[in-house]
mmCIF file of C-alpha atoms and ligand atoms in Angstrom:
data_model
loop_
_atom_site.group_PDB
_atom_site.id
_atom_site.type_symbol
_atom_site.label_atom_id
_atom_site.label_comp_id
_atom_site.label_asym_id
_atom_site.label_seq_id
_atom_site.Cartn_x
_atom_site.Cartn_y
_atom_site.Cartn_z
ATOM 1 C CA UNK A 1 8.072 30.104 5.407
ATOM 2 C CA UNK A 2 10.028 32.763 3.542
ATOM 3 C CA UNK A 3 8.704 34.670 0.522
ATOM 4 C CA UNK A 4 10.186 32.218 -1.923
ATOM 5 C CA UNK A 5 8.548 29.287 -0.157
ATOM 6 C CA UNK A 6 5.217 31.093 -0.074
ATOM 7 C CA UNK A 7 5.536 31.507 -3.843
ATOM 8 C CA UNK A 8 6.774 27.972 -4.473
ATOM 9 C CA UNK A 9 3.866 26.458 -2.535
ATOM 10 C CA UNK A 10 1.277 29.043 -3.607
ATOM 11 C CA UNK A 11 -0.830 26.519 -5.541
ATOM 12 C CA UNK A 12 -1.214 24.486 -2.373
ATOM 13 C CA UNK A 13 -1.783 27.559 -0.235
ATOM 14 C CA UNK A 14 -4.598 28.576 -2.591
ATOM 15 C CA UNK A 15 -6.455 25.407 -1.625
ATOM 16 C CA UNK A 16 -8.676 26.192 1.354
ATOM 17 C CA UNK A 17 -8.197 22.669 2.673
ATOM 18 C CA UNK A 18 -4.427 23.235 2.890
ATOM 19 C CA UNK A 19 -3.785 26.980 3.138
ATOM 20 C CA UNK A 20 -0.777 28.476 4.873
ATOM 21 C CA UNK A 21 -1.351 26.443 8.020
ATOM 22 C CA UNK A 22 -1.483 23.139 6.157
ATOM 23 C CA UNK A 23 1.551 24.002 4.048
ATOM 24 C CA UNK A 24 3.449 24.954 7.190
ATOM 25 C CA UNK A 25 2.608 21.533 8.609
ATOM 26 C CA UNK A 26 4.062 19.967 5.445
ATOM 27 C CA UNK A 27 7.226 22.051 5.716
ATOM 28 C CA UNK A 28 7.585 21.010 9.356
ATOM 29 C CA UNK A 29 6.872 17.329 8.706
ATOM 30 C CA UNK A 30 9.093 14.264 8.629
ATOM 31 C CA UNK A 31 8.196 11.440 6.264
ATOM 32 C CA UNK A 32 9.750 7.978 6.221
ATOM 33 C CA UNK A 33 9.639 6.146 2.892
ATOM 34 C CA UNK A 34 10.471 2.452 2.974
ATOM 35 C CA UNK A 35 11.573 1.472 -0.515
ATOM 36 C CA UNK A 36 12.864 3.778 -3.250
ATOM 37 C CA UNK A 37 11.562 1.718 -6.167
ATOM 38 C CA UNK A 38 8.429 1.832 -8.277
ATOM 39 C CA UNK A 39 6.126 3.105 -5.520
ATOM 40 C CA UNK A 40 8.677 5.056 -3.537
ATOM 41 C CA UNK A 41 9.724 7.004 -6.642
ATOM 42 C CA UNK A 42 6.511 8.927 -7.309
ATOM 43 C CA UNK A 43 5.724 9.099 -3.594
ATOM 44 C CA UNK A 44 9.087 10.713 -2.791
ATOM 45 C CA UNK A 45 8.950 13.045 -5.789
ATOM 46 C CA UNK A 46 5.550 14.410 -4.781
ATOM 47 C CA UNK A 47 6.423 14.712 -1.111
ATOM 48 C CA UNK A 48 9.573 16.645 -2.025
ATOM 49 C CA UNK A 49 7.901 18.893 -4.601
ATOM 50 C CA UNK A 50 5.116 19.585 -2.100
ATOM 51 C CA UNK A 51 7.690 20.687 0.448
ATOM 52 C CA UNK A 52 7.673 17.993 3.143
ATOM 53 C CA UNK A 53 10.551 19.219 5.275
ATOM 54 C CA UNK A 54 12.449 16.028 5.888
ATOM 55 C CA UNK A 55 12.264 12.829 3.878
ATOM 56 C CA UNK A 56 14.103 9.669 4.881
ATOM 57 C CA UNK A 57 14.630 7.136 2.103
ATOM 58 C CA UNK A 58 15.309 3.524 3.077
ATOM 59 C CA UNK A 59 16.422 0.998 0.465
ATOM 60 C CA UNK A 60 19.231 -1.536 0.250
ATOM 61 C CA UNK A 61 19.374 -1.834 -3.543
ATOM 62 C CA UNK A 62 21.403 -0.150 -6.241
ATOM 63 C CA UNK A 63 19.967 1.285 -9.441
ATOM 64 C CA UNK A 64 19.761 -1.326 -12.165
ATOM 65 C CA UNK A 65 18.857 -0.895 -15.822
ATOM 66 C CA UNK A 66 15.689 -2.956 -15.345
ATOM 67 C CA UNK A 67 14.485 -0.457 -12.707
ATOM 68 C CA UNK A 68 14.333 2.500 -15.071
ATOM 69 C CA UNK A 69 11.165 1.342 -16.867
ATOM 70 C CA UNK A 70 9.126 2.489 -13.849
ATOM 71 C CA UNK A 71 11.326 3.818 -11.034
ATOM 72 C CA UNK A 72 11.217 7.453 -12.086
ATOM 73 C CA UNK A 73 13.353 8.639 -9.183
ATOM 74 C CA UNK A 74 16.411 7.193 -10.919
ATOM 75 C CA UNK A 75 18.171 7.844 -14.189
ATOM 76 C CA UNK A 76 20.548 6.348 -16.721
ATOM 77 C CA UNK A 77 23.510 8.352 -15.427
ATOM 78 C CA UNK A 78 23.004 7.031 -11.876
ATOM 79 C CA UNK A 79 23.068 3.320 -12.710
ATOM 80 C CA UNK A 80 25.006 1.445 -10.052
ATOM 81 C CA UNK A 81 24.491 4.066 -7.348
ATOM 82 C CA UNK A 82 22.524 3.163 -4.278
ATOM 83 C CA UNK A 83 18.855 3.907 -4.813
ATOM 84 C CA UNK A 84 18.758 6.166 -1.782
ATOM 85 C CA UNK A 85 21.694 8.220 -3.058
ATOM 86 C CA UNK A 86 20.203 8.456 -6.537
ATOM 87 C CA UNK A 87 16.882 9.411 -4.967
ATOM 88 C CA UNK A 88 18.541 12.053 -2.824
ATOM 89 C CA UNK A 89 20.035 13.616 -5.967
ATOM 90 C CA UNK A 90 16.654 13.624 -7.706
ATOM 91 C CA UNK A 91 14.799 15.136 -4.744
ATOM 92 C CA UNK A 92 17.431 17.817 -4.180
ATOM 93 C CA UNK A 93 17.149 18.772 -7.828
ATOM 94 C CA UNK A 94 13.435 19.333 -7.426
ATOM 95 C CA UNK A 95 13.465 21.010 -4.042
ATOM 96 C CA UNK A 96 16.710 21.904 -2.265
ATOM 97 C CA UNK A 97 14.738 23.063 0.791
ATOM 98 C CA UNK A 98 13.941 19.439 1.635
ATOM 99 C CA UNK A 99 16.351 17.607 3.890
ATOM 100 C CA UNK A 100 16.787 14.126 2.418
ATOM 101 C CA UNK A 101 18.244 11.478 4.690
ATOM 102 C CA UNK A 102 19.344 8.121 3.350
ATOM 103 C CA UNK A 103 19.493 4.647 4.846
ATOM 104 C CA UNK A 104 21.239 2.454 2.257
ATOM 105 C CA UNK A 105 20.156 -0.942 3.529
ATOM 106 C CA UNK A 106 17.168 -3.089 4.174
ATOM 107 C CA UNK A 107 15.997 -2.473 7.718
ATOM 108 C CA UNK A 108 15.008 -4.976 10.338
ATOM 109 C CA UNK A 109 12.952 -4.377 13.460
ATOM 110 C CA UNK A 110 15.451 -2.576 15.656
ATOM 111 C CA UNK A 111 16.702 0.213 13.369
ATOM 112 C CA UNK A 112 13.207 0.491 11.976
ATOM 113 C CA UNK A 113 11.803 1.333 15.393
ATOM 114 C CA UNK A 114 14.043 4.392 15.704
ATOM 115 C CA UNK A 115 13.262 5.569 12.174
ATOM 116 C CA UNK A 116 9.507 5.173 12.670
ATOM 117 C CA UNK A 117 9.558 6.826 16.095
ATOM 118 C CA UNK A 118 11.161 9.859 14.478
ATOM 119 C CA UNK A 119 8.604 10.196 11.636
ATOM 120 C CA UNK A 120 5.209 11.875 11.349
ATOM 121 C CA UNK A 121 4.035 9.567 8.585
ATOM 122 C CA UNK A 122 5.366 6.302 7.168
ATOM 123 C CA UNK A 123 4.957 5.168 3.558
ATOM 124 C CA UNK A 124 5.411 1.469 2.941
ATOM 125 C CA UNK A 125 6.666 1.181 -0.631
ATOM 126 C CA UNK A 126 8.542 -2.071 -0.019
ATOM 127 C CA UNK A 127 8.611 -5.175 -2.171
ATOM 128 C CA UNK A 128 8.336 -7.969 0.379
ATOM 129 C CA UNK A 129 6.051 -9.158 3.148
ATOM 130 C CA UNK A 130 8.716 -9.440 5.845
ATOM 131 C CA UNK A 131 9.422 -5.718 5.560
ATOM 132 C CA UNK A 132 5.720 -4.878 5.383
ATOM 133 C CA UNK A 133 5.085 -6.691 8.659
ATOM 134 C CA UNK A 134 8.143 -5.156 10.344
ATOM 135 C CA UNK A 135 7.024 -1.666 9.290
ATOM 136 C CA UNK A 136 3.507 -2.369 10.548
ATOM 137 C CA UNK A 137 4.752 -3.563 13.938
ATOM 138 C CA UNK A 138 6.840 -0.419 14.358
ATOM 139 C CA UNK A 139 3.957 1.851 13.323
ATOM 140 C CA UNK A 140 1.558 0.210 15.781
ATOM 141 C CA UNK A 141 4.105 0.335 18.571
ATOM 142 C CA UNK A 142 4.910 3.993 18.001
ATOM 143 C CA UNK A 143 1.388 4.965 16.988
ATOM 144 C CA UNK A 144 2.332 6.375 13.611
ATOM 145 C CA UNK A 145 0.100 6.587 10.556
ATOM 146 C CA UNK A 146 1.049 4.143 7.811
ATOM 147 C CA UNK A 147 0.213 4.543 4.135
ATOM 148 C CA UNK A 148 0.668 1.157 2.537
ATOM 149 C CA UNK A 149 0.831 0.548 -1.206
ATOM 150 C CA UNK A 150 1.595 -2.455 -3.378
ATOM 151 C CA UNK A 151 1.743 -3.049 -7.115
ATOM 152 C CA UNK A 152 2.481 -6.115 -9.204
ATOM 153 C CA UNK A 153 1.720 -6.858 -12.863
ATOM 154 C CA UNK A 154 -1.531 -4.927 -13.412
ATOM 155 C CA UNK A 155 -2.823 -5.130 -9.814
ATOM 156 C CA UNK A 156 -2.555 -2.518 -7.109
ATOM 157 C CA UNK A 157 -3.575 -2.216 -3.465
ATOM 158 C CA UNK A 158 -3.682 0.762 -1.135
ATOM 159 C CA UNK A 159 -4.669 1.148 2.504
ATOM 160 C CA UNK A 160 -4.101 3.660 5.279
ATOM 161 C CA UNK A 161 -3.643 2.543 8.874
ATOM 162 C CA UNK A 162 -3.698 4.968 11.749
ATOM 163 C CA UNK A 163 -2.981 3.612 15.194
ATOM 164 C CA UNK A 164 -2.842 7.154 16.609
ATOM 165 C CA UNK A 165 -6.583 7.004 16.831
ATOM 166 C CA UNK A 166 -6.705 4.504 19.659
ATOM 167 C CA UNK A 167 -10.230 3.483 18.672
ATOM 168 C CA UNK A 168 -9.499 -0.017 17.539
ATOM 169 C CA UNK A 169 -8.569 0.880 13.988
ATOM 170 C CA UNK A 170 -7.112 -2.134 12.204
ATOM 171 C CA UNK A 171 -3.458 -2.638 11.287
ATOM 172 C CA UNK A 172 -1.833 -4.309 8.276
ATOM 173 C CA UNK A 173 -1.619 -7.581 10.190
ATOM 174 C CA UNK A 174 -5.397 -7.491 10.784
ATOM 175 C CA UNK A 175 -5.810 -7.358 7.009
ATOM 176 C CA UNK A 176 -3.109 -9.835 5.994
ATOM 177 C CA UNK A 177 -1.856 -11.801 9.018
ATOM 178 C CA UNK A 178 1.768 -12.845 8.984
ATOM 179 C CA UNK A 179 1.403 -16.546 8.316
ATOM 180 C CA UNK A 180 4.576 -17.144 6.361
ATOM 181 C CA UNK A 181 2.568 -18.775 3.599
ATOM 182 C CA UNK A 182 1.639 -15.834 1.404
ATOM 183 C CA UNK A 183 2.747 -16.513 -2.129
ATOM 184 C CA UNK A 184 5.237 -13.764 -2.654
ATOM 185 C CA UNK A 185 5.712 -12.658 -6.195
ATOM 186 C CA UNK A 186 8.403 -10.245 -7.221
ATOM 187 C CA UNK A 187 8.513 -7.710 -9.995
ATOM 188 C CA UNK A 188 11.697 -9.424 -11.156
ATOM 189 C CA UNK A 189 9.827 -12.532 -12.206
ATOM 190 C CA UNK A 190 6.278 -11.274 -12.548
ATOM 191 C CA UNK A 191 6.643 -7.928 -14.286
ATOM 192 C CA UNK A 192 4.854 -4.730 -13.395
ATOM 193 C CA UNK A 193 3.048 -2.227 -15.599
ATOM 194 C CA UNK A 194 5.044 0.996 -15.262
ATOM 195 C CA UNK A 195 2.270 3.546 -14.646
ATOM 196 C CA UNK A 196 0.556 1.187 -12.198
ATOM 197 C CA UNK A 197 3.426 1.814 -9.806
ATOM 198 C CA UNK A 198 2.953 5.512 -10.507
ATOM 199 C CA UNK A 199 -0.781 5.399 -9.802
ATOM 200 C CA UNK A 200 -0.406 3.599 -6.478
ATOM 201 C CA UNK A 201 2.713 5.488 -5.356
ATOM 202 C CA UNK A 202 1.052 8.781 -6.211
ATOM 203 C CA UNK A 203 -2.020 7.818 -4.208
ATOM 204 C CA UNK A 204 0.275 7.060 -1.285
ATOM 205 C CA UNK A 205 1.728 10.552 -1.628
ATOM 206 C CA UNK A 206 -1.773 12.034 -1.733
ATOM 207 C CA UNK A 207 -2.903 10.266 1.435
ATOM 208 C CA UNK A 208 0.359 11.074 3.236
ATOM 209 C CA UNK A 209 0.113 14.781 2.320
ATOM 210 C CA UNK A 210 -3.552 14.879 3.405
ATOM 211 C CA UNK A 211 -2.632 13.219 6.699
ATOM 212 C CA UNK A 212 0.109 15.734 7.417
ATOM 213 C CA UNK A 213 -1.725 18.829 6.217
ATOM 214 C CA UNK A 214 -4.984 17.817 7.855
ATOM 215 C CA UNK A 215 -6.861 18.083 4.551
ATOM 216 C CA UNK A 216 -9.960 16.121 3.674
ATOM 217 C CA UNK A 217 -10.745 12.710 5.026
ATOM 218 C CA UNK A 218 -8.507 9.777 5.594
ATOM 219 C CA UNK A 219 -10.329 6.550 5.107
ATOM 220 C CA UNK A 220 -9.013 3.879 7.448
ATOM 221 C CA UNK A 221 -10.257 0.308 7.531
ATOM 222 C CA UNK A 222 -10.618 0.229 3.782
ATOM 223 C CA UNK A 223 -8.482 -1.565 1.211
ATOM 224 C CA UNK A 224 -8.503 -0.218 -2.329
ATOM 225 C CA UNK A 225 -8.039 -2.790 -5.055
ATOM 226 C CA UNK A 226 -7.081 -1.661 -8.544
ATOM 227 C CA UNK A 227 -7.527 -3.866 -11.579
ATOM 228 C CA UNK A 228 -5.269 -2.011 -13.990
ATOM 229 C CA UNK A 229 -6.370 -4.032 -17.015
ATOM 230 C CA UNK A 230 -10.005 -3.002 -16.646
ATOM 231 C CA UNK A 231 -8.898 0.196 -14.837
ATOM 232 C CA UNK A 232 -11.501 -0.490 -12.204
ATOM 233 C CA UNK A 233 -11.289 0.266 -8.501
ATOM 234 C CA UNK A 234 -13.062 -1.625 -5.779
ATOM 235 C CA UNK A 235 -12.756 -1.047 -2.080
ATOM 236 C CA UNK A 236 -13.464 -3.410 0.767
ATOM 237 C CA UNK A 237 -13.909 -2.560 4.426
ATOM 238 C CA UNK A 238 -12.136 -4.470 7.138
ATOM 239 C CA UNK A 239 -12.065 -4.208 10.899
ATOM 240 C CA UNK A 240 -9.606 -4.844 13.667
ATOM 241 C CA UNK A 241 -8.952 -8.486 14.317
ATOM 242 C CA UNK A 242 -9.570 -8.964 18.058
ATOM 243 C CA UNK A 243 -6.937 -11.713 17.961
ATOM 244 C CA UNK A 244 -4.407 -9.685 15.955
ATOM 245 C CA UNK A 245 -0.893 -10.601 17.090
ATOM 246 C CA UNK A 246 0.255 -7.014 16.575
ATOM 247 C CA UNK A 247 -2.475 -4.560 17.549
ATOM 248 C CA UNK A 248 -4.943 -6.405 19.781
ATOM 249 C CA UNK A 249 -4.889 -4.901 23.290
ATOM 250 C CA UNK A 250 -3.450 -8.159 24.614
ATOM 251 C CA UNK A 251 -0.605 -7.983 22.066
ATOM 252 C CA UNK A 252 0.520 -4.458 22.953
ATOM 253 C CA UNK A 253 2.910 -4.489 25.840
ATOM 254 C CA UNK B 1 -27.164 -14.900 -8.628
ATOM 255 C CA UNK B 2 -23.800 -14.273 -7.059
ATOM 256 C CA UNK B 3 -21.366 -11.770 -8.501
ATOM 257 C CA UNK B 4 -17.816 -12.991 -7.983
ATOM 258 C CA UNK B 5 -14.785 -10.768 -8.530
ATOM 259 C CA UNK B 6 -11.193 -11.953 -8.734
ATOM 260 C CA UNK B 7 -8.203 -9.713 -8.059
ATOM 261 C CA UNK B 8 -4.461 -9.762 -8.650
ATOM 262 C CA UNK B 9 -2.897 -13.243 -8.704
ATOM 263 C CA UNK B 10 -6.320 -14.814 -8.171
ATOM 264 C CA UNK B 11 -7.534 -13.167 -11.360
ATOM 265 C CA UNK B 12 -4.438 -14.361 -13.191
ATOM 266 C CA UNK B 13 -4.825 -17.927 -12.015
ATOM 267 C CA UNK B 14 -8.459 -18.329 -12.986
ATOM 268 C CA UNK B 15 -8.181 -16.208 -16.099
ATOM 269 C CA UNK B 16 -11.132 -13.951 -15.447
ATOM 270 C CA UNK B 17 -11.924 -10.778 -13.539
ATOM 271 C CA UNK B 18 -15.551 -11.477 -12.714
ATOM 272 C CA UNK B 19 -18.437 -13.839 -13.223
ATOM 273 C CA UNK B 20 -22.076 -14.280 -12.359
ATOM 274 C CA UNK B 21 -23.014 -17.583 -10.819
ATOM 275 C CA UNK B 22 -26.284 -18.986 -9.544
ATOM 276 C CA UNK B 23 -25.868 -19.816 -5.865
ATOM 277 C CA UNK B 24 -24.991 -23.510 -6.061
ATOM 278 C CA UNK B 25 -27.222 -25.936 -4.190
ATOM 279 C CA UNK B 26 -25.780 -26.837 -0.812
ATOM 280 C CA UNK B 27 -23.374 -23.901 -0.681
ATOM 281 C CA UNK B 28 -23.956 -21.805 2.422
ATOM 282 C CA UNK B 29 -20.669 -20.074 3.109
ATOM 283 C CA UNK B 30 -17.529 -18.733 1.454
ATOM 284 C CA UNK B 31 -15.570 -21.913 2.075
ATOM 285 C CA UNK B 32 -18.364 -23.934 0.489
ATOM 286 C CA UNK B 33 -18.235 -21.734 -2.592
ATOM 287 C CA UNK B 34 -14.456 -22.201 -2.813
ATOM 288 C CA UNK B 35 -14.966 -25.972 -2.688
ATOM 289 C CA UNK B 36 -17.606 -25.686 -5.399
ATOM 290 C CA UNK B 37 -15.308 -23.596 -7.610
ATOM 291 C CA UNK B 38 -12.500 -26.076 -7.000
ATOM 292 C CA UNK B 39 -14.599 -28.796 -8.607
ATOM 293 C CA UNK B 40 -14.061 -27.036 -11.929
ATOM 294 C CA UNK B 41 -10.544 -28.487 -11.856
ATOM 295 C CA UNK B 42 -7.364 -26.981 -13.239
ATOM 296 C CA UNK B 43 -6.407 -23.625 -11.757
ATOM 297 C CA UNK B 44 -9.644 -23.545 -9.776
ATOM 298 C CA UNK B 45 -8.504 -26.428 -7.603
ATOM 299 C CA UNK B 46 -5.690 -24.311 -6.141
ATOM 300 C CA UNK B 47 -7.921 -21.356 -5.298
ATOM 301 C CA UNK B 48 -8.602 -22.337 -1.711
ATOM 302 C CA UNK B 49 -4.896 -22.991 -1.127
ATOM 303 C CA UNK B 50 -3.668 -19.512 -2.084
ATOM 304 C CA UNK B 51 -1.713 -18.267 0.911
ATOM 305 C CA UNK B 52 -3.644 -15.661 2.870
ATOM 306 C CA UNK B 53 -6.514 -15.576 0.376
ATOM 307 C CA UNK B 54 -9.025 -12.982 1.527
ATOM 308 C CA UNK B 55 -12.696 -12.648 0.730
ATOM 309 C CA UNK B 56 -15.070 -9.722 0.935
ATOM 310 C CA UNK B 57 -18.829 -10.195 0.849
ATOM 311 C CA UNK B 58 -20.663 -7.057 -0.233
ATOM 312 C CA UNK B 59 -17.442 -5.048 0.174
ATOM 313 C CA UNK B 60 -16.856 -6.196 3.760
ATOM 314 C CA UNK B 61 -13.935 -8.496 4.447
ATOM 315 C CA UNK B 62 -15.131 -11.667 6.165
ATOM 316 C CA UNK B 63 -13.814 -14.984 7.418
ATOM 317 C CA UNK B 64 -14.103 -17.957 5.097
ATOM 318 C CA UNK B 65 -16.793 -19.546 7.252
ATOM 319 C CA UNK B 66 -19.082 -16.550 6.764
ATOM 320 C CA UNK B 67 -22.499 -17.229 5.241
ATOM 321 C CA UNK B 68 -23.367 -16.153 1.717
ATOM 322 C CA UNK B 69 -26.763 -15.629 0.129
ATOM 323 C CA UNK B 70 -28.281 -15.084 -3.269
ATOM 324 C CA UNK B 71 -27.523 -11.588 -4.559
ATOM 325 C CA UNK B 72 -24.213 -11.223 -2.728
ATOM 326 C CA UNK B 73 -21.117 -9.776 -4.344
ATOM 327 C CA UNK B 74 -17.977 -11.694 -3.427
ATOM 328 C CA UNK B 75 -14.437 -10.514 -4.055
ATOM 329 C CA UNK B 76 -11.396 -12.770 -3.705
ATOM 330 C CA UNK B 77 -8.025 -11.117 -3.307
ATOM 331 C CA UNK B 78 -4.547 -12.048 -2.051
ATOM 332 C CA UNK B 79 -2.071 -9.770 -0.308
ATOM 333 C CA UNK B 80 -0.013 -7.998 -2.931
ATOM 334 C CA UNK B 81 3.543 -6.908 -2.418
ATOM 335 C CA UNK B 82 5.851 -5.434 -5.001
ATOM 336 C CA UNK B 83 7.053 -1.941 -4.760
HETATM 337 ZN ZN1 ZN C 301 -3.841 -5.635 13.832
#
């Protein structure tokens, strides 16, 4: 890091748990963010401001007026742009040292594999189960840590999966198996409380930064449930499903 | 008594976040409790049919055939997407 970077990141460097070594790991890190919407917005903003060296934004949508109530990466003057391009502009404005790469479409398994293989940490900020399962498969296959968040109406969920550990830690499919029968509800029809997306997306940023910097503890095998109306958190533990179609030893080829 | 918590779309369907319930006679596992709750009719009937409904007993996720006992805390939650 140069003198300006040491100054810019000084409030992180002052934290013993991060320090110069941890901040250097952030500067050297590559984060992949799937979805540049309500969750991806705060997650990307914090990763960029904190100096994560390379951030790849993946999203196939364009910025719509109805997004601006909560998707704080975007702005009125970028309506109609792709979300990844709008996000790139926002992140560059905050921290020009960060290399922001953009993938302006929804990704399926094959391109996803290359993106995940190239990342140090993956943040799932997507809005549909098919993508969530595709991201999980790629993270298990390439042994990459996955910080998964979800928010709808007043309800949020957060979990961290880390298949680098090789100790039978569970994956997303262990928690919510891909059955094709989950009742998928979209923000478009269901609504979402604006700061709820901020709370969950910001927690994703926190866990991703801790993972990269090596700060504190990362709790795997635990799902956090937020009831935003009561503003109450609960967490539940879950283990690896020995029959998991994605991460069970028999499933990994 | 059982403490039962409802999250996300489950909470919305049944219209409450939590309740205390005396362990009903003849109910020995999570699935049995879901059947019992379903007898309330209305939105409760659909509870057991929520796709990928998950249950935690005393903050540990369990299968629906897992036993429950007086004093347990149960939490029902669905997968949430939305980003
Ligand atoms: Zn699994």
